[in-house]
Amino acid sequence: MTFDDRAIDWLADLLADAARAEIMPRFRRLGEGDVRQKTSAADLVTEADVNAERLIAARLRERYPSAMIVGEEACSDNPALLKGLGDAELAFVIDPVDGTFNFASGVPLFGVMLGVVVKGETVAGIIHDPVGKDWLIGAKGAGSHIRHAHGALEKVKVAEPVPISQMTGAVSWQYLKEPERSRLARNQTKALSQFGYRCAAHEYRLLASGHAHFVVYNKLMPWDHLAGVLIHQEAGGHAARIDGDPYLPSHVDGGLLVAPDKQSWDQLRRELWAE
């Protein structure tokens, strides 16, 4: 089966099914053996991540048997599964619990993310909030909306451009090396205020709905960013790698700067990296 926009509601409901069956029953109920470290004490995986990804992947294989399926936890065990994402005829990229640190800590800021890639281009993105029971959905050329639990659709739009002194933003500096790490941390003080949710799902929601202006990410794994960048762009925003090149599904490095528009992006690139 090929992908078309009519499948978006089915995909959105699939993410909610996984949240109801595998994620929320474990929230604030994780046992001692249900949480493991991956690369560090801040990089965790839980039974909710693993089981939600298995459920989503299995349902996708039933409906789209020839599609490439890229899940964060499967790729953690076998990084070679990422190979070919940029060339696949159809691929689904899954982050079963984005914000696992928050989830494991009992903090209700986490989400389920899904990106749809067709021939190297992201064409749809869905971010489900299992706590709020709603979805942030974007489709190529069709804009971005919040689909509320009661069924209503609310169109979202990025914030209006303002000088950096009036911007709210986030710089994910923990994956940066010196001296860039200290430079960005220092220059972030040029902005009005900052946020740091430890959850890209909610950070992209904040940006796409116009409640904040920018983020800087250095670590580019597709499950963290494909859905959010597409949603943000369809809400009117501008995103690019730090060198100005477009961000593509095949990219896993080069950093990412997300802003309300190209002019704001240029201003942030200049001011945040100033010596």
Short mmCIF file of C-alpha atoms in Angstrom, two decimals:
data_model
loop_
_atom_site.label_atom_id
_atom_site.label_comp_id
_atom_site.label_asym_id
_atom_site.label_seq_id
_atom_site.Cartn_x
_atom_site.Cartn_y
_atom_site.Cartn_z
CA MET A 1 0.00 0.00 0.00
CA THR A 2 1.29 3.48 -0.86
CA PHE A 3 1.01 6.39 1.55
CA ASP A 4 -1.45 9.23 1.11
CA ASP A 5 -2.84 11.95 3.38
CA ARG A 6 -5.92 9.89 4.17
CA ALA A 7 -3.72 7.59 6.26
CA ILE A 8 -2.75 10.35 8.70
CA ASP A 9 -5.76 9.83 10.95
CA TRP A 10 -5.03 6.09 11.03
CA LEU A 11 -1.41 6.80 12.00
CA ALA A 12 -2.47 9.29 14.67
CA ASP A 13 -4.84 6.74 16.17
CA LEU A 14 -2.08 4.11 16.07
CA LEU A 15 0.18 6.31 18.22
CA ALA A 16 -2.67 6.82 20.69
CA ASP A 17 -3.31 3.07 20.79
CA ALA A 18 0.34 2.46 21.68
CA ALA A 19 0.20 5.13 24.37
CA ARG A 20 -2.93 3.63 25.94
CA ALA A 21 -1.69 0.05 25.79
CA GLU A 22 2.03 0.32 26.54
CA ILE A 23 3.00 3.79 27.81
CA MET A 24 0.43 5.25 30.19
CA PRO A 25 -0.12 2.02 32.20
CA ARG A 26 3.62 2.21 33.07
CA PHE A 27 3.78 5.95 33.81
CA ARG A 28 4.83 6.43 37.45
CA ARG A 29 4.62 2.65 37.85
CA LEU A 30 8.01 1.55 36.51
CA GLY A 31 9.74 -1.16 38.48
CA GLU A 32 13.44 -1.35 39.24
CA GLY A 33 14.14 -3.52 36.20
CA ASP A 34 11.98 -1.49 33.82
CA VAL A 35 14.55 1.30 33.24
CA ARG A 36 18.00 0.89 31.70
CA GLN A 37 20.81 3.23 30.71
CA LYS A 38 21.89 3.37 27.09
CA THR A 39 24.85 5.74 26.63
CA SER A 40 24.65 7.65 29.94
CA ALA A 41 22.55 8.31 33.04
CA ALA A 42 20.63 10.90 30.98
CA ASP A 43 20.01 8.50 28.06
CA LEU A 44 17.47 5.95 29.21
CA VAL A 45 15.18 3.29 27.79
CA THR A 46 12.16 1.79 29.53
CA GLU A 47 9.83 -1.10 28.94
CA ALA A 48 7.31 1.48 27.67
CA ASP A 49 9.72 2.55 24.89
CA VAL A 50 10.43 -0.99 23.78
CA ASN A 51 6.87 -2.29 23.86
CA ALA A 52 5.28 0.81 22.30
CA GLU A 53 7.75 0.67 19.41
CA ARG A 54 7.03 -3.03 18.85
CA LEU A 55 3.28 -2.37 18.74
CA ILE A 56 3.61 0.54 16.31
CA ALA A 57 6.08 -1.29 14.07
CA ALA A 58 3.94 -4.43 13.93
CA ARG A 59 0.83 -2.50 12.90
CA LEU A 60 2.78 -0.57 10.28
CA ARG A 61 4.15 -3.80 8.79
CA GLU A 62 0.62 -5.16 8.49
CA ARG A 63 -0.60 -2.13 6.56
CA TYR A 64 2.63 -1.26 4.69
CA PRO A 65 4.55 -4.54 4.29
CA SER A 66 7.14 -3.12 1.90
CA ALA A 67 7.89 0.06 3.88
CA MET A 68 11.12 0.71 5.74
CA ILE A 69 10.53 1.07 9.48
CA VAL A 70 13.09 2.92 11.57
CA GLY A 71 12.53 2.81 15.33
CA GLU A 72 14.76 4.46 17.90
CA GLU A 73 15.08 1.38 20.09
CA ALA A 74 15.62 -1.03 17.20
CA CYS A 75 18.34 1.27 15.88
CA SER A 76 19.90 1.47 19.32
CA ASP A 77 20.43 -2.28 19.12
CA ASN A 78 21.36 -2.25 15.41
CA PRO A 79 22.49 1.14 14.01
CA ALA A 80 22.70 -0.36 10.51
CA LEU A 81 18.90 -0.13 10.33
CA LEU A 82 19.32 3.60 9.57
CA LYS A 83 21.09 2.85 6.30
CA GLY A 84 19.00 3.69 3.27
CA LEU A 85 16.52 6.01 4.97
CA GLY A 86 17.33 8.80 2.53
CA ASP A 87 16.58 6.57 -0.49
CA ALA A 88 13.59 4.54 0.69
CA GLU A 89 10.41 4.58 -1.38
CA LEU A 90 8.42 4.78 1.87
CA ALA A 91 9.70 4.88 5.44
CA PHE A 92 8.20 5.41 8.89
CA VAL A 93 10.43 6.79 11.63
CA ILE A 94 9.30 6.10 15.21
CA ASP A 95 10.20 7.66 18.54
CA PRO A 96 8.01 5.61 20.89
CA VAL A 97 8.65 7.75 23.97
CA ASP A 98 10.38 11.03 23.28
CA GLY A 99 11.42 12.47 26.64
CA THR A 100 12.20 9.11 28.24
CA PHE A 101 14.16 10.80 31.05
CA ASN A 102 11.03 12.76 31.99
CA PHE A 103 8.82 9.68 31.65
CA ALA A 104 11.11 7.61 33.87
CA SER A 105 11.23 10.47 36.38
CA GLY A 106 7.45 10.73 36.58
CA VAL A 107 7.35 14.11 34.81
CA PRO A 108 4.40 14.39 32.36
CA LEU A 109 6.39 15.88 29.47
CA PHE A 110 6.86 13.17 26.87
CA GLY A 111 5.39 12.29 23.51
CA VAL A 112 5.11 9.70 20.75
CA MET A 113 6.54 10.86 17.42
CA LEU A 114 6.21 9.53 13.88
CA GLY A 115 7.71 10.86 10.66
CA VAL A 116 6.72 9.69 7.19
CA VAL A 117 9.43 9.78 4.51
CA VAL A 118 8.78 9.27 0.78
CA LYS A 119 11.80 9.05 -1.54
CA GLY A 120 14.05 11.04 0.80
CA GLU A 121 11.53 13.74 1.71
CA THR A 122 9.55 14.06 4.93
CA VAL A 123 5.90 14.34 3.92
CA ALA A 124 4.09 14.03 7.25
CA GLY A 125 4.77 14.32 10.96
CA ILE A 126 2.69 13.41 13.98
CA ILE A 127 3.40 14.16 17.64
CA HIS A 128 1.00 12.59 20.14
CA ASP A 129 0.74 13.80 23.73
CA PRO A 130 -0.42 10.79 25.79
CA VAL A 131 -1.13 12.96 28.83
CA GLY A 132 -3.11 15.68 27.03
CA LYS A 133 -4.56 13.08 24.65
CA ASP A 134 -4.14 15.24 21.55
CA TRP A 135 -1.96 15.36 18.44
CA LEU A 136 0.16 17.90 16.58
CA ILE A 137 -0.02 16.94 12.91
CA GLY A 138 1.64 18.35 9.80
CA ALA A 139 1.43 17.24 6.17
CA LYS A 140 3.51 18.53 3.27
CA GLY A 141 1.67 21.41 1.63
CA ALA A 142 -1.32 21.17 3.98
CA GLY A 143 -0.21 23.13 7.05
CA SER A 144 -0.07 21.99 10.66
CA HIS A 145 -2.86 21.50 13.18
CA ILE A 146 -3.56 20.36 16.69
CA ARG A 147 -6.16 17.60 16.64
CA HIS A 148 -7.89 17.83 20.01
CA ALA A 149 -9.24 14.85 21.92
CA HIS A 150 -12.80 16.01 21.16
CA GLY A 151 -12.03 15.92 17.43
CA ALA A 152 -11.71 19.62 16.59
CA LEU A 153 -8.76 20.81 14.48
CA GLU A 154 -6.87 23.97 15.43
CA LYS A 155 -4.46 25.45 12.89
CA VAL A 156 -1.08 26.40 14.34
CA LYS A 157 1.39 29.08 13.27
CA VAL A 158 4.90 29.93 14.39
CA ALA A 159 5.64 33.09 16.38
CA GLU A 160 5.97 36.44 14.65
CA PRO A 161 9.58 37.50 14.04
CA VAL A 162 11.12 39.71 16.76
CA PRO A 163 14.66 40.84 17.65
CA ILE A 164 16.73 38.27 19.52
CA SER A 165 16.33 40.33 22.71
CA GLN A 166 12.63 39.47 22.62
CA MET A 167 13.00 35.79 21.71
CA THR A 168 12.45 32.73 23.86
CA GLY A 169 14.50 29.71 22.89
CA ALA A 170 16.53 26.66 23.81
CA VAL A 171 20.09 25.60 23.06
CA SER A 172 20.81 21.91 23.51
CA TRP A 173 24.45 22.44 24.41
CA GLN A 174 25.09 19.12 26.16
CA TYR A 175 26.14 17.41 22.92
CA LEU A 176 28.44 20.25 21.81
CA LYS A 177 32.20 20.34 22.16
CA GLU A 178 34.27 23.26 23.40
CA PRO A 179 34.70 26.09 22.57
CA GLU A 180 31.32 26.07 20.76
CA ARG A 181 29.56 24.78 23.88
CA SER A 182 30.60 27.76 26.03
CA ARG A 183 30.09 30.25 23.19
CA LEU A 184 26.47 29.21 22.64
CA ALA A 185 25.73 29.03 26.37
CA ARG A 186 27.07 32.57 26.78
CA ASN A 187 25.31 34.01 23.74
CA GLN A 188 21.97 32.46 24.65
CA THR A 189 21.75 35.16 27.31
CA LYS A 190 21.08 37.64 24.47
CA ALA A 191 17.59 36.17 24.29
CA LEU A 192 14.69 37.23 26.51
CA SER A 193 14.24 33.83 28.16
CA GLN A 194 14.92 30.15 27.73
CA PHE A 195 13.24 26.77 28.10
CA GLY A 196 14.57 23.24 28.32
CA TYR A 197 11.99 20.45 28.36
CA ARG A 198 14.35 17.53 27.66
CA CYS A 199 11.68 16.52 25.16
CA ALA A 200 11.80 17.48 21.49
CA ALA A 201 8.13 16.53 21.10
CA HIS A 202 6.99 19.32 23.42
CA GLU A 203 9.68 21.73 22.28
CA TYR A 204 8.51 21.46 18.67
CA ARG A 205 4.93 21.90 19.86
CA LEU A 206 5.93 25.09 21.66
CA LEU A 207 7.62 26.42 18.50
CA ALA A 208 4.99 25.37 15.96
CA SER A 209 2.17 26.88 18.00
CA GLY A 210 3.91 30.24 18.34
CA HIS A 211 4.77 30.16 22.05
CA ALA A 212 8.57 30.22 21.57
CA HIS A 213 10.96 31.26 18.82
CA PHE A 214 14.00 29.02 18.38
CA VAL A 215 15.91 25.88 19.24
CA VAL A 216 19.44 24.73 18.52
CA TYR A 217 20.12 21.00 18.42
CA ASN A 218 23.44 19.33 17.74
CA LYS A 219 22.48 15.64 17.87
CA LEU A 220 20.40 14.82 14.80
CA MET A 221 18.74 11.44 15.03
CA PRO A 222 15.79 11.24 12.63
CA TRP A 223 13.24 10.04 15.21
CA ASP A 224 13.89 13.21 17.25
CA HIS A 225 13.49 15.76 14.45
CA LEU A 226 11.84 14.63 11.21
CA ALA A 227 8.26 14.97 12.47
CA GLY A 228 8.92 18.18 14.39
CA VAL A 229 10.77 19.99 11.61
CA LEU A 230 8.06 19.15 9.05
CA ILE A 231 5.32 20.32 11.44
CA HIS A 232 7.25 23.52 12.18
CA GLN A 233 7.86 24.25 8.50
CA GLU A 234 4.21 23.68 7.66
CA ALA A 235 3.37 26.13 10.47
CA GLY A 236 5.41 28.75 8.60
CA GLY A 237 8.83 28.30 10.20
CA HIS A 238 12.34 27.90 8.84
CA ALA A 239 14.84 25.18 9.79
CA ALA A 240 18.26 24.34 8.43
CA ARG A 241 21.50 22.77 9.49
CA ILE A 242 24.01 25.09 11.10
CA ASP A 243 25.87 25.59 7.80
CA GLY A 244 22.60 26.67 6.15
CA ASP A 245 22.02 23.47 4.18
CA PRO A 246 18.53 21.94 4.21
CA TYR A 247 17.87 19.28 6.83
CA LEU A 248 17.16 15.89 5.23
CA PRO A 249 16.12 12.48 6.61
CA SER A 250 19.56 11.06 5.88
CA HIS A 251 21.36 13.61 8.10
CA VAL A 252 22.62 12.55 11.52
CA ASP A 253 25.07 15.39 12.12
CA GLY A 254 25.67 19.04 11.25
CA GLY A 255 23.41 20.52 13.93
CA LEU A 256 20.03 22.17 13.47
CA LEU A 257 18.72 25.69 13.99
CA VAL A 258 14.96 26.21 13.99
CA ALA A 259 13.49 29.74 13.78
CA PRO A 260 10.29 31.61 12.81
CA ASP A 261 11.59 32.63 9.38
CA LYS A 262 14.76 32.88 7.29
CA GLN A 263 15.58 36.39 8.52
CA SER A 264 15.29 35.29 12.15
CA TRP A 265 17.38 32.21 11.34
CA ASP A 266 20.13 34.44 9.91
CA GLN A 267 20.02 36.72 12.96
CA LEU A 268 20.23 33.80 15.37
CA ARG A 269 23.05 32.16 13.40
CA ARG A 270 25.02 35.39 13.58
CA GLU A 271 24.33 36.27 17.22
CA LEU A 272 24.50 32.85 18.87
CA TRP A 273 27.83 31.93 17.26
CA ALA A 274 29.43 35.38 17.73
CA GLU A 275 32.93 35.30 19.20
#
